[in-house]
Amino acid sequence: MSASSLAVIEALRARGLVPSDLEPPVFDESHRPWFVSLMLGAAGWLAGILLLVFIGITFKPDDSVTLIVLGLVGMVGAWAMYRAESDNAFLGQLALSLSIAGQISLAIGLLQDVNSELLIAVVLLVLQLGVLVVMPDRTARTIAALFACIAWTYVVRFATFPQSDWDDWFEPLQDGELSSARVVVGWLATWTPLVGFAAWLVNREPDWMSKPLRDYLRPALSGVLITVAAGGFATEPLVMATLGPGSMGVDLGWWSLFPLLSIALAAFAAWCAFRLRNLGLLGLAIAASLVHLGRFYYLFGTSLMWKSAIMLGMGMLLIAAAYLLRKRLPAEDAP
Amino acid sequence: MQPKLTRFELDRLAEHYKLDPPGVDVLLEASEAKPTAPEIHRFLMRMLGVGGLISLAASLVFFVAANWSRLAVFGRFGLLELVLLGCALVAILKPPSATLGRAALFLAFVTTGALLALFGQTYQTGADVYELFLTWTLLGLPIAILGNWSVTSAAWLLVLNVALMLFCGWQPIGGLLWAVFGGQPRQPALLLLVPTWLNIILWFVFEGFRVEAVPGWVRRLAISCAFGFGSWAAILGIVDSPSSALAVTGVLLAMALVAFHSREKRQDIYPLAVVFGSAILIGVVFIGHTMEFRDEGVLLVMAIWLIGTSAFAAKFLASTARDWREGSAA
C-alpha cells in the first residue's frame, strides 16, 4: 500500500466514511500506466492475429460452422483464463490474444457470406458489446469498447449512405452523391450519442463509481473518448472509411469544414481527459487534433487561400475566447 | 495534473469500502483526482489559447503553400517578414516567461519555416525537402531556446526528427547531411543509428540539466523518437545482414544505457517501457527472419514471444512503478 493510498484512506476515515477496523485493499499490479496498457493491448492484438493465422493454416477451417466453433472455443477459453487468472500476467496476456483470435474467427464465420455492409457493422457492434459485458478484464473491455464505438460509426454511416459493393467502402462519395441533410444527420446521429454518453459519464462519475457498473463503464469511457478523439474522419462526407487520398483535388466546398468538426471532437475528448486527469488520453486527443489539421491541409483541392483565411479567423476567435476567459479568472488564480 | 491515485485504484477503493456517491466525491477530492474550478478554468483558457496560436501558425503555412498569384513575390516575402518582425517586437516587449512572449516566439519559429519554404518555392533552389527541415531546425534553434516554452521545444524536436527521417528514410543526394555521410558506403540500418543516438543524447542532456522548456513530456517525445528510429535500424539490420551486427549492437547499447540511467534515477518508467516495446518488436522480427517462415509453427513462436515478453514487461514495469512511487513518497 503506497503512502498516497494511506493518506487518502486516512482522509476518508477522518470523515467517518471508512470503518477503522476495516483493512485497506491490496492493489496487485494495480498501478499500470497508460503506456504499459497500450503496449499490452497492442502486443495482445498482434499475437491474436498471429494465432489466428497459425490456426487457419494448420486446421484450414473453410466453412462457417468450423470458424464459428473455433471462435467460440477461443473466446470461452479466454474467459476461463481471465476467471482463473489472479496475478498471472502471462495467462492474462494469453487470454487477451485468444479472445482477439476468437472474435475475429467468429466474425468471419458469421459474416463471410453476408453482403450487407450495414448488417456486418451491426453484427460487429453486437459482438463487441457482448465482449465488453462478458470478458472479466479491463484491457479486453477497453479494446471491445473501442471497437464497439468504431462499429457504431459505421452502423450509422451505412444506414445513412447504403453502398452497393465493397469497393465503395474505400472511395469517398462524389459531390453529386452527397445530400446536405443526410451528411448532417449522419454526423449528428454518430457523434451526439457518443459525446453525450462521454459527458454524462464524466459528470456523473461519483454515481457510477459507487456501483458495480464501474467495471464496465470505466473501459467504456476510455473506448468512447479514444473514438471521439481520433475517429472523426470516419464521418466526414468526402473521406469516409479511408484517410482520404481519394478526396485530394476535390473542389473546396462547405464539406471541407468537416475536418474542423473532427478537431472540435478531439478538443472535447481532451477536455474530458483533463477532467479525468488522464494524461494518455489527453496526449492522444492533442495528437489526433494535429492529424485532423494536417488532413484539412492535404484534402479538398488547392484552395489553400480559403483554408488560410479560415484558420486565421478561427485562430483569432480562439485567442479572443482565451483572453475573455483570462479576464474572468480571479487574480489569485491567474497562471 | 497527475492525481495521487489512478482511476483504477480509486475504483478499487470505492468498491472495497462500499462508498456511496457522496463518499466517492470525498474520495475524488482527497486524492486530487477531480480538478478544481480554477484548474478547469485555466485548462480551458490554455486549450483555447494554444489552439488559437496553432491555428494562426497553420494559417501562415497554408498561405505560403497557396502560392497566391495575386500577391507578388515581394509582397509575400514582405508579409512573412512583417509577421516575423512583429513577433520579435512582441517578444522584446513581453519577453518569456510572459505568455505573450512565448506565443510570439512560437509563431516566429513557424514563420521561419514558412519563410524558408517560400524561398525554396520562389527561387526553385532545388533543395531537397529534408534540407528545408534541417535548415529550419538550425535557424529555429535560437528561437526555441529564447522561447523557453515546452510547446516550442516540442515543435523544434519534431522538425528535427522530420528532417532526419526524410534524410535517413529516403536517402536523397545533396545537402549538408549528404556532405557528411555521402562519401561513405551508406547502409540504411547504420544511417538510422544517427537519429537514434542524436535523440538519446538530447534526452540525456535534458535529463541531466532540467530546464523549464524541456519538461518530462518533451523528454518522453525525444526518447520515443529515439527508439522509433532505433527499432527501424535494428529491424533493417536484421533483414539486411551485412549491417546487422553493428546496427543491432548500436541499438542494444542505447537500450542498455537508457535502462541503466532510468533505474538509477528511479523517476519515470516511460523510457523503460519504450525500451521494452522496442525490444519486443525487434525480437518478433528477429524470430520471423531467423526461422525464415519455414512453416506455420513460426507464427506460433512469434505469438508466444509477444505474449510472454509483453506479460513479463507489464509485470516488471508495474512493480517497478509501484516501488519507485512508494520510494519517492517515503
XYZ file of C-alpha atoms in Angstrom:
665
model
C 0.000 0.000 0.000
C 1.546 3.298 -1.092
C 1.847 6.357 1.114
C -0.599 8.180 -1.189
C -3.219 5.456 -0.758
C -2.817 5.519 3.012
C -3.174 9.303 3.068
C -6.400 9.095 1.045
C -7.778 6.320 3.281
C -6.922 8.437 6.332
C -8.873 11.345 4.829
C -11.867 9.045 4.330
C -11.566 7.764 7.927
C -11.427 11.328 9.234
C -14.813 11.959 7.631
C -16.285 8.770 9.029
C -16.683 7.131 5.614
C -14.429 4.174 6.364
C -14.696 1.998 9.473
C -11.426 1.982 11.400
C -11.393 -1.813 11.753
C -11.639 -2.494 8.003
C -8.283 -3.369 6.415
C -7.228 -1.388 3.317
C -7.456 -3.234 -0.011
C -4.454 -4.881 -1.652
C -3.598 -3.435 -5.055
C -1.933 -6.212 -7.036
C -0.356 -4.722 -10.134
C -2.971 -2.019 -9.887
C -0.754 0.862 -10.967
C -0.440 0.135 -14.674
C 0.330 3.375 -16.509
C -1.434 4.047 -19.804
C 1.597 3.330 -21.954
C 2.016 -0.107 -20.350
C -1.655 -0.873 -21.044
C -1.145 0.344 -24.612
C 1.853 -1.970 -25.038
C -0.110 -4.900 -23.595
C -3.096 -4.214 -25.822
C -1.000 -3.848 -28.990
C 1.059 -6.986 -28.268
C -2.061 -8.980 -27.374
C -3.808 -7.858 -30.538
C -0.860 -8.744 -32.783
C -0.373 -12.093 -31.025
C -4.090 -12.808 -31.501
C -3.823 -12.237 -35.246
C -0.710 -14.438 -35.469
C -2.519 -17.165 -33.508
C -5.479 -16.914 -35.838
C -3.302 -17.193 -38.947
C -1.488 -20.150 -37.366
C -4.796 -21.903 -36.662
C -6.047 -21.023 -40.136
C -3.019 -22.529 -41.865
C -2.834 -25.568 -39.581
C -6.503 -26.587 -39.462
C -7.723 -24.951 -42.691
C -11.227 -24.199 -41.452
C -13.121 -23.429 -44.645
C -16.761 -23.408 -43.615
C -18.690 -21.023 -41.420
C -19.591 -23.579 -38.770
C -15.959 -24.550 -38.107
C -14.945 -20.886 -37.903
C -17.787 -20.118 -35.515
C -16.934 -23.122 -33.329
C -13.232 -22.181 -33.321
C -14.148 -18.611 -32.440
C -16.403 -19.659 -29.588
C -13.804 -22.092 -28.252
C -11.195 -19.319 -28.287
C -13.473 -16.866 -26.521
C -14.663 -19.353 -23.906
C -11.037 -20.354 -23.318
C -10.099 -16.706 -22.874
C -12.998 -16.142 -20.485
C -11.952 -19.172 -18.388
C -8.345 -17.954 -18.246
C -9.438 -14.496 -17.151
C -11.572 -16.034 -14.402
C -8.750 -18.321 -13.275
C -6.057 -15.677 -13.511
C -5.368 -13.812 -10.317
C -1.857 -12.436 -10.602
C -0.547 -14.313 -13.614
C 0.374 -11.785 -16.271
C 1.245 -14.470 -18.864
C -2.148 -16.122 -18.532
C -3.860 -12.727 -18.792
C -1.983 -11.848 -21.962
C -2.620 -15.309 -23.466
C -6.324 -14.844 -22.705
C -6.329 -11.485 -24.485
C -4.722 -12.996 -27.588
C -7.111 -15.963 -27.582
C -10.043 -13.601 -27.174
C -8.930 -11.462 -30.139
C -8.326 -14.549 -32.318
C -11.707 -15.956 -31.245
C -13.558 -12.725 -32.029
C -12.054 -12.440 -35.497
C -12.763 -16.110 -36.239
C -16.340 -15.783 -35.000
C -16.879 -12.605 -37.017
C -15.544 -14.194 -40.217
C -17.661 -17.297 -39.606
C -20.809 -15.263 -39.089
C -20.241 -12.744 -41.846
C -18.326 -14.391 -44.674
C -21.465 -14.888 -46.760
C -23.137 -11.598 -45.813
C -23.147 -8.837 -48.422
C -24.816 -6.054 -46.479
C -22.265 -3.627 -45.023
C -24.892 -2.396 -42.588
C -25.551 -5.891 -41.285
C -21.824 -6.527 -40.943
C -21.392 -3.339 -38.908
C -24.408 -4.204 -36.712
C -23.138 -7.743 -36.021
C -19.685 -6.443 -35.142
C -21.239 -3.862 -32.828
C -23.275 -6.532 -31.035
C -20.237 -8.841 -30.835
C -18.078 -6.132 -29.276
C -20.779 -5.123 -26.812
C -21.031 -8.786 -25.845
C -17.269 -8.958 -25.252
C -17.460 -5.757 -23.198
C -20.075 -7.306 -20.925
C -18.712 -10.848 -20.706
C -14.894 -10.655 -20.589
C -13.799 -10.033 -16.995
C -10.718 -7.978 -17.825
C -10.073 -4.255 -18.060
C -7.806 -4.316 -21.142
C -10.135 -6.680 -23.044
C -13.125 -4.486 -22.153
C -11.378 -1.288 -23.216
C -10.433 -2.780 -26.597
C -14.009 -4.094 -27.005
C -15.450 -0.663 -26.146
C -13.176 0.985 -28.693
C -14.156 -1.448 -31.454
C -17.826 -1.174 -30.490
C -17.635 2.606 -30.954
C -15.882 2.190 -34.312
C -18.579 -0.294 -35.353
C -21.209 2.238 -34.252
C -19.800 4.944 -36.538
C -20.101 2.525 -39.472
C -23.588 1.396 -38.480
C -24.764 4.994 -38.804
C -22.650 5.557 -41.888
C -24.053 2.563 -43.788
C -27.567 3.301 -42.552
C -27.240 6.844 -43.916
C -25.340 6.033 -47.083
C -26.081 2.450 -48.181
C -23.424 1.211 -50.577
C -23.604 -1.373 -53.277
C -20.241 -3.103 -53.072
C -17.059 -3.340 -51.060
C -15.062 -1.124 -53.416
C -17.266 1.812 -52.445
C -16.000 1.439 -48.912
C -12.630 2.843 -49.883
C -13.939 5.589 -52.121
C -15.140 8.982 -50.988
C -18.597 9.985 -52.116
C -18.635 12.293 -55.089
C -20.145 15.734 -54.790
C -23.276 14.783 -56.709
C -23.983 11.831 -54.407
C -23.980 13.981 -51.324
C -27.080 15.327 -49.731
C -26.529 18.021 -47.116
C -29.345 16.740 -44.946
C -28.042 13.169 -44.922
C -24.484 14.263 -44.171
C -25.544 16.457 -41.274
C -27.991 13.882 -39.909
C -25.355 11.145 -40.233
C -22.736 13.221 -38.438
C -25.105 14.192 -35.636
C -26.506 10.672 -35.300
C -22.982 9.293 -34.946
C -21.463 11.745 -32.536
C -24.324 13.089 -30.427
C -24.859 9.786 -28.569
C -21.117 9.221 -28.085
C -20.390 12.779 -26.962
C -23.493 12.801 -24.758
C -22.570 9.447 -23.219
C -18.997 10.599 -22.508
C -20.205 13.885 -20.993
C -22.716 12.033 -18.819
C -20.079 9.561 -17.636
C -17.617 12.322 -16.759
C -20.212 14.445 -14.974
C -21.797 11.564 -13.082
C -18.575 9.738 -12.234
C -19.242 9.523 -8.457
C -22.659 7.934 -9.122
C -21.425 5.017 -11.212
C -18.159 4.649 -9.330
C -20.195 3.702 -6.288
C -21.846 0.796 -8.141
C -20.532 -2.444 -9.717
C -21.265 -0.784 -13.062
C -17.838 0.900 -12.737
C -16.181 -2.298 -14.054
C -17.985 -1.776 -17.378
C -18.293 1.986 -17.577
C -14.628 2.790 -16.909
C -13.389 0.858 -20.002
C -16.419 2.106 -21.957
C -15.449 5.703 -21.191
C -11.889 5.121 -22.446
C -13.159 3.481 -25.638
C -15.644 6.283 -26.325
C -13.079 9.031 -25.738
C -10.460 7.403 -27.996
C -13.070 7.128 -30.766
C -14.294 10.693 -30.308
C -10.697 11.985 -30.418
C -9.427 10.034 -33.377
C -12.432 8.745 -35.291
C -13.939 11.970 -36.637
C -12.645 11.299 -40.142
C -14.930 8.274 -40.471
C -17.951 10.567 -40.732
C -16.515 13.245 -42.968
C -18.504 13.255 -46.203
C -15.634 13.254 -48.685
C -13.345 10.995 -46.716
C -15.371 8.210 -45.173
C -13.617 4.947 -44.415
C -10.124 5.877 -45.521
C -7.840 8.726 -44.585
C -8.953 10.366 -47.767
C -6.352 10.278 -50.558
C -9.305 9.909 -52.906
C -10.630 13.297 -51.907
C -7.491 15.205 -52.882
C -8.209 17.618 -55.671
C -11.928 17.788 -54.939
C -13.189 21.355 -55.154
C -13.402 23.219 -51.906
C -16.924 23.383 -50.584
C -18.582 23.552 -47.251
C -17.753 19.857 -46.819
C -14.185 20.969 -46.280
C -15.130 22.275 -42.861
C -15.743 18.747 -41.571
C -12.100 18.152 -40.513
C -12.545 21.198 -38.275
C -15.502 19.426 -36.663
C -13.196 16.445 -36.116
C -10.799 18.828 -34.356
C -13.715 20.023 -32.197
C -14.465 16.399 -31.272
C -10.805 15.851 -30.362
C -10.876 19.029 -28.252
C -13.924 17.698 -26.427
C -12.058 14.423 -25.750
C -9.095 16.445 -24.438
C -11.424 18.332 -22.126
C -12.877 15.068 -20.743
C -9.366 13.584 -20.393
C -8.364 16.599 -18.319
C -11.430 16.214 -16.099
C -10.380 12.575 -15.549
C -6.719 13.588 -15.176
C -5.818 11.037 -17.827
C -2.524 12.120 -19.410
C -2.503 9.336 -22.005
C -5.920 10.249 -23.369
C -5.060 13.951 -23.287
C -1.920 13.303 -25.357
C -3.868 11.171 -27.808
C -6.530 13.864 -28.229
C -3.913 16.561 -28.894
C -2.074 14.341 -31.393
C -5.379 13.453 -33.097
C -6.356 17.118 -33.461
C -2.986 17.856 -35.128
C -3.552 14.941 -37.528
C -7.036 16.311 -38.346
C -5.422 19.704 -39.024
C -2.923 18.031 -41.351
C -5.773 16.340 -43.181
C -7.556 19.667 -43.533
C -4.413 20.929 -45.276
C -3.965 17.993 -47.638
C -7.551 17.238 -48.639
C -10.069 19.046 -50.768
C -8.236 20.593 -53.654
C -5.991 23.582 -53.858
C -7.964 26.442 -52.373
C -5.368 26.924 -49.701
C -6.035 30.662 -49.553
C -9.525 29.953 -48.259
C -8.193 27.460 -45.793
C -5.626 30.008 -44.645
C -8.391 32.577 -44.145
C -10.487 30.039 -42.217
C -7.566 29.204 -39.916
C -6.814 32.885 -39.407
C -10.411 33.552 -38.409
C -10.513 30.534 -36.149
C -7.214 31.436 -34.513
C -8.370 34.959 -33.739
C -11.650 33.683 -32.381
C -9.985 31.155 -30.087
C -7.442 33.668 -28.813
C -10.222 36.179 -28.135
C -12.117 33.498 -26.197
C -8.966 32.661 -24.201
C -8.468 36.374 -23.480
C -12.049 36.763 -22.250
C -11.665 33.715 -20.020
C -8.445 35.116 -18.604
C -10.197 38.357 -17.730
C -12.838 36.390 -15.824
C -10.225 34.473 -13.827
C -9.657 35.922 -10.337
C -6.195 37.481 -9.991
C -5.090 34.954 -7.358
C -5.845 32.059 -9.709
C -4.089 33.519 -12.764
C -1.162 31.432 -14.111
C -2.064 17.235 -13.278
C -1.154 13.746 -12.027
C -3.527 12.624 -9.234
C -2.301 10.789 -6.147
C -4.030 7.575 -7.247
C -5.018 6.172 -10.613
C -8.677 5.806 -11.595
C -8.280 2.036 -11.292
C -7.071 2.340 -7.703
C -9.885 4.743 -6.895
C -12.417 2.278 -8.323
C -10.971 -0.469 -6.119
C -11.158 1.782 -3.032
C -14.771 2.697 -3.798
C -15.583 -0.987 -4.195
C -13.672 -2.137 -1.117
C -15.202 0.443 1.219
C -18.636 0.316 -0.475
C -18.692 4.099 -0.791
C -21.895 5.868 -1.810
C -21.843 8.765 -4.337
C -21.096 11.465 -1.713
C -18.369 9.174 -0.326
C -16.857 8.798 -3.814
C -16.956 12.583 -4.132
C -14.852 12.858 -0.987
C -12.531 10.138 -2.308
C -12.012 12.008 -5.589
C -11.408 15.237 -3.724
C -8.973 13.729 -1.192
C -6.941 12.085 -3.941
C -6.940 15.289 -6.042
C -8.458 13.252 -8.868
C -11.026 15.922 -9.673
C -9.772 19.270 -10.992
C -10.882 22.309 -9.026
C -12.915 25.093 -10.669
C -9.851 27.396 -11.133
C -7.879 24.468 -12.599
C -10.672 23.799 -15.104
C -10.815 27.497 -15.936
C -7.056 27.645 -16.516
C -7.071 24.477 -18.622
C -9.853 25.819 -20.823
C -8.006 29.101 -21.201
C -4.770 27.334 -22.194
C -6.553 24.982 -24.568
C -8.218 27.894 -26.360
C -5.016 29.967 -26.351
C -2.749 27.220 -27.685
C -5.453 26.141 -30.151
C -5.690 29.719 -31.408
C -1.923 30.029 -31.704
C -1.630 26.793 -33.679
C -4.488 27.956 -35.924
C -2.628 31.205 -36.656
C 0.558 29.255 -37.376
C -1.384 26.906 -39.679
C -2.907 29.919 -41.427
C 0.587 31.185 -42.204
C 1.764 27.816 -43.547
C -1.383 27.428 -45.673
C -0.841 30.925 -47.040
C 2.684 30.136 -48.224
C 1.570 26.806 -49.684
C -1.264 28.545 -51.553
C 1.303 30.376 -53.718
C -1.246 33.131 -54.250
C -0.678 34.688 -57.648
C -2.435 37.978 -56.846
C 0.289 38.857 -54.387
C 3.685 39.481 -55.959
C 6.806 37.718 -54.690
C 7.940 40.865 -52.913
C 4.576 41.120 -51.171
C 4.690 37.516 -49.969
C 8.180 37.891 -48.537
C 7.259 41.260 -47.076
C 4.195 39.877 -45.371
C 6.054 36.998 -43.735
C 8.942 39.240 -42.722
C 6.498 41.674 -41.170
C 4.982 38.831 -39.164
C 8.466 37.769 -38.063
C 9.341 41.350 -37.134
C 6.064 41.725 -35.238
C 6.753 38.518 -33.304
C 10.248 39.702 -32.442
C 8.918 43.058 -31.227
C 6.274 41.413 -29.050
C 8.892 39.052 -27.615
C 11.190 42.004 -26.812
C 8.406 43.955 -25.152
C 6.978 40.950 -23.293
C 9.882 38.542 -23.011
C 9.287 34.930 -21.974
C 8.230 33.676 -19.494
C 5.337 36.054 -20.253
C 2.667 34.098 -22.138
C 2.575 36.651 -24.945
C 6.329 36.484 -25.480
C 6.300 32.689 -25.594
C 3.423 32.689 -28.062
C 5.181 35.275 -30.242
C 8.369 33.217 -30.359
C 6.426 30.057 -31.220
C 4.862 31.936 -34.105
C 8.324 33.264 -35.062
C 9.614 29.681 -35.162
C 6.816 28.623 -37.521
C 7.277 31.774 -39.624
C 10.966 30.922 -40.064
C 9.976 27.588 -41.605
C 7.347 29.274 -43.772
C 9.925 31.822 -44.997
C 12.350 29.056 -45.913
C 9.599 27.233 -47.785
C 8.684 30.441 -49.623
C 12.340 30.958 -50.525
C 12.587 27.439 -51.955
C 9.262 27.822 -53.748
C 10.119 31.208 -55.281
C 13.685 30.626 -56.385
C 13.342 26.909 -57.167
C 16.530 26.251 -55.219
C 16.354 22.556 -55.978
C 16.875 21.827 -52.304
C 15.504 18.557 -51.010
C 12.642 18.691 -48.515
C 14.918 17.389 -45.779
C 17.179 20.386 -46.303
C 14.255 22.706 -45.672
C 13.515 20.986 -42.383
C 17.173 20.780 -41.403
C 17.772 24.470 -42.119
C 14.590 25.269 -40.229
C 15.930 23.278 -37.272
C 19.222 25.155 -37.290
C 17.739 28.626 -37.766
C 14.929 27.901 -35.343
C 17.195 26.695 -32.544
C 17.942 30.163 -31.072
C 14.226 30.992 -31.245
C 13.321 27.735 -29.476
C 15.894 28.472 -26.766
C 14.673 32.051 -26.308
C 11.060 30.900 -26.338
C 11.666 28.847 -23.193
C 8.357 27.031 -23.704
C 7.656 23.313 -23.901
C 5.391 23.693 -26.955
C 8.155 25.422 -28.961
C 10.724 22.857 -27.788
C 8.442 20.012 -28.878
C 7.842 21.683 -32.256
C 11.603 22.100 -32.736
C 12.229 18.453 -31.821
C 9.555 17.304 -34.283
C 11.020 19.419 -37.091
C 14.474 17.968 -36.379
C 13.114 14.422 -36.449
C 11.196 15.020 -39.672
C 14.462 16.238 -41.264
C 16.295 13.148 -40.031
C 13.503 10.827 -41.129
C 13.430 12.348 -44.612
C 17.192 12.034 -44.934
C 17.592 8.570 -43.449
C 14.433 7.128 -44.938
C 14.728 8.437 -48.487
C 18.482 8.991 -48.595
C 18.469 11.873 -51.056
C 21.673 13.094 -52.678
C 22.805 16.594 -51.805
C 22.736 18.957 -48.876
C 24.547 19.216 -45.593
C 23.903 15.729 -44.237
C 24.766 14.195 -47.591
C 28.093 16.028 -47.486
C 28.778 14.435 -44.103
C 27.556 10.923 -44.860
C 27.526 10.891 -48.645
C 31.114 9.741 -49.165
C 30.633 6.585 -47.136
C 29.053 3.389 -48.406
C 25.655 4.030 -46.847
C 23.858 1.145 -45.261
C 20.383 2.294 -44.247
C 20.483 0.494 -40.902
C 23.697 2.194 -39.877
C 22.473 5.579 -41.074
C 19.409 5.201 -38.849
C 21.675 4.878 -35.826
C 22.492 8.579 -36.229
C 18.988 9.905 -35.379
C 18.654 7.209 -32.725
C 21.719 8.376 -30.898
C 21.097 12.057 -31.536
C 17.722 11.794 -29.792
C 19.256 9.765 -26.982
C 21.979 12.365 -26.481
C 19.313 15.093 -26.334
C 17.376 13.010 -23.819
C 20.469 12.504 -21.649
C 21.355 16.192 -21.796
C 17.912 17.253 -20.602
C 17.762 14.500 -18.032
C 20.944 15.970 -16.607
C 20.049 19.638 -16.968
C 16.419 20.032 -16.090
C 15.050 23.170 -17.731
C 11.520 24.521 -17.798
C 11.414 24.447 -21.596
C 12.023 20.699 -21.739
C 9.632 19.126 -19.245
C 9.011 15.395 -18.847
C 6.616 15.083 -21.784
C 9.117 16.623 -24.224
C 11.852 14.290 -22.933
C 9.420 11.408 -23.471
C 8.910 12.612 -27.029
C 12.683 12.525 -27.583
C 13.052 9.002 -26.226
C 10.066 7.826 -28.306
C 11.682 9.260 -31.459
C 14.995 7.658 -30.477
C 13.581 4.171 -30.214
C 11.295 4.663 -33.196
C 14.472 5.154 -35.251
C 16.271 2.513 -33.161
C 13.654 -0.156 -33.877
C 13.739 0.777 -37.562
C 17.556 0.487 -37.581
C 17.609 -2.874 -35.811
C 14.848 -4.331 -37.987
C 16.647 -3.216 -41.153
C 19.873 -4.561 -39.679
C 18.300 -7.953 -39.099
C 16.750 -8.105 -42.546
C 19.803 -6.629 -44.274
C 22.519 -8.966 -42.958
C 25.723 -7.041 -43.904
C 24.982 -4.366 -41.351
C 23.131 -6.455 -38.798
C 25.768 -6.852 -36.094
C 26.722 -3.209 -35.881
C 23.166 -1.855 -36.170
C 21.728 -4.234 -33.589
C 24.691 -3.658 -31.255
C 24.199 0.092 -31.551
C 20.544 -0.187 -30.619
C 21.183 -2.677 -27.809
C 23.796 -0.354 -26.360
C 21.304 2.500 -26.484
C 18.716 0.341 -24.723
C 21.181 -0.673 -22.017
C 22.248 2.912 -21.373
C 18.700 4.257 -21.178
C 17.565 1.387 -18.944
C 20.552 1.819 -16.648
C 20.028 5.566 -16.357
C 16.297 5.184 -15.685
C 16.941 2.572 -12.998
C 19.453 4.892 -11.366
C 17.141 7.904 -11.423
C 14.019 5.974 -10.318
C 11.648 8.701 -11.544
C 9.941 7.834 -14.814
C 9.320 4.321 -16.127
C 8.294 5.581 -19.580
C 11.828 5.185 -21.043
C 11.929 1.614 -19.707
C 8.553 0.893 -21.314
C 9.803 2.264 -24.644
C 12.924 0.080 -24.397
C 10.760 -2.973 -23.699
C 8.369 -2.136 -26.537
C 11.257 -1.713 -28.961
C 12.924 -4.971 -27.803
C 9.659 -6.912 -28.203
C 9.163 -5.578 -31.724
C 12.753 -6.258 -32.762
C 12.514 -9.736 -31.213
C 9.429 -10.681 -33.186
C 11.075 -9.617 -36.449
C 14.254 -11.490 -35.483
C 12.268 -14.694 -34.879
C 10.423 -14.412 -38.166
C 13.591 -13.635 -40.122
C 15.829 -16.226 -38.454
C 13.309 -19.038 -38.818
C 12.658 -17.881 -42.401
C 8.922 -18.590 -42.108
C 9.676 -22.222 -42.871
C 6.289 -23.381 -41.636
C 3.268 -22.157 -39.714
C 4.982 -23.035 -36.421
C 6.978 -19.804 -36.775
C 3.755 -17.840 -36.338
C 3.071 -19.688 -33.102
C 6.578 -18.966 -31.828
C 6.143 -15.288 -32.710
C 2.782 -15.172 -30.905
C 4.250 -16.850 -27.815
C 7.167 -14.413 -27.864
C 4.752 -11.473 -27.980
C 2.587 -12.852 -25.196
C 5.475 -13.878 -22.960
C 7.618 -10.786 -23.306
C 4.747 -8.302 -23.073
C 3.410 -10.072 -19.966
C 6.862 -10.017 -18.372
C 7.359 -6.364 -19.332
C 3.989 -5.343 -17.909
C 4.609 -7.145 -14.627
C 8.108 -5.751 -14.305
C 7.074 -2.201 -15.209
C 4.047 -2.243 -12.908
C 6.043 -3.420 -9.907
C 8.905 -1.031 -10.720
C 6.493 1.889 -10.993
C 4.967 0.959 -7.651
C 8.390 0.644 -5.968
C 9.548 3.995 -7.324
C 6.309 5.695 -6.371
C 6.448 4.380 -2.844
C 10.138 5.208 -2.651
C 9.562 8.804 -3.697
C 6.636 9.186 -1.284
C 8.622 7.771 1.659
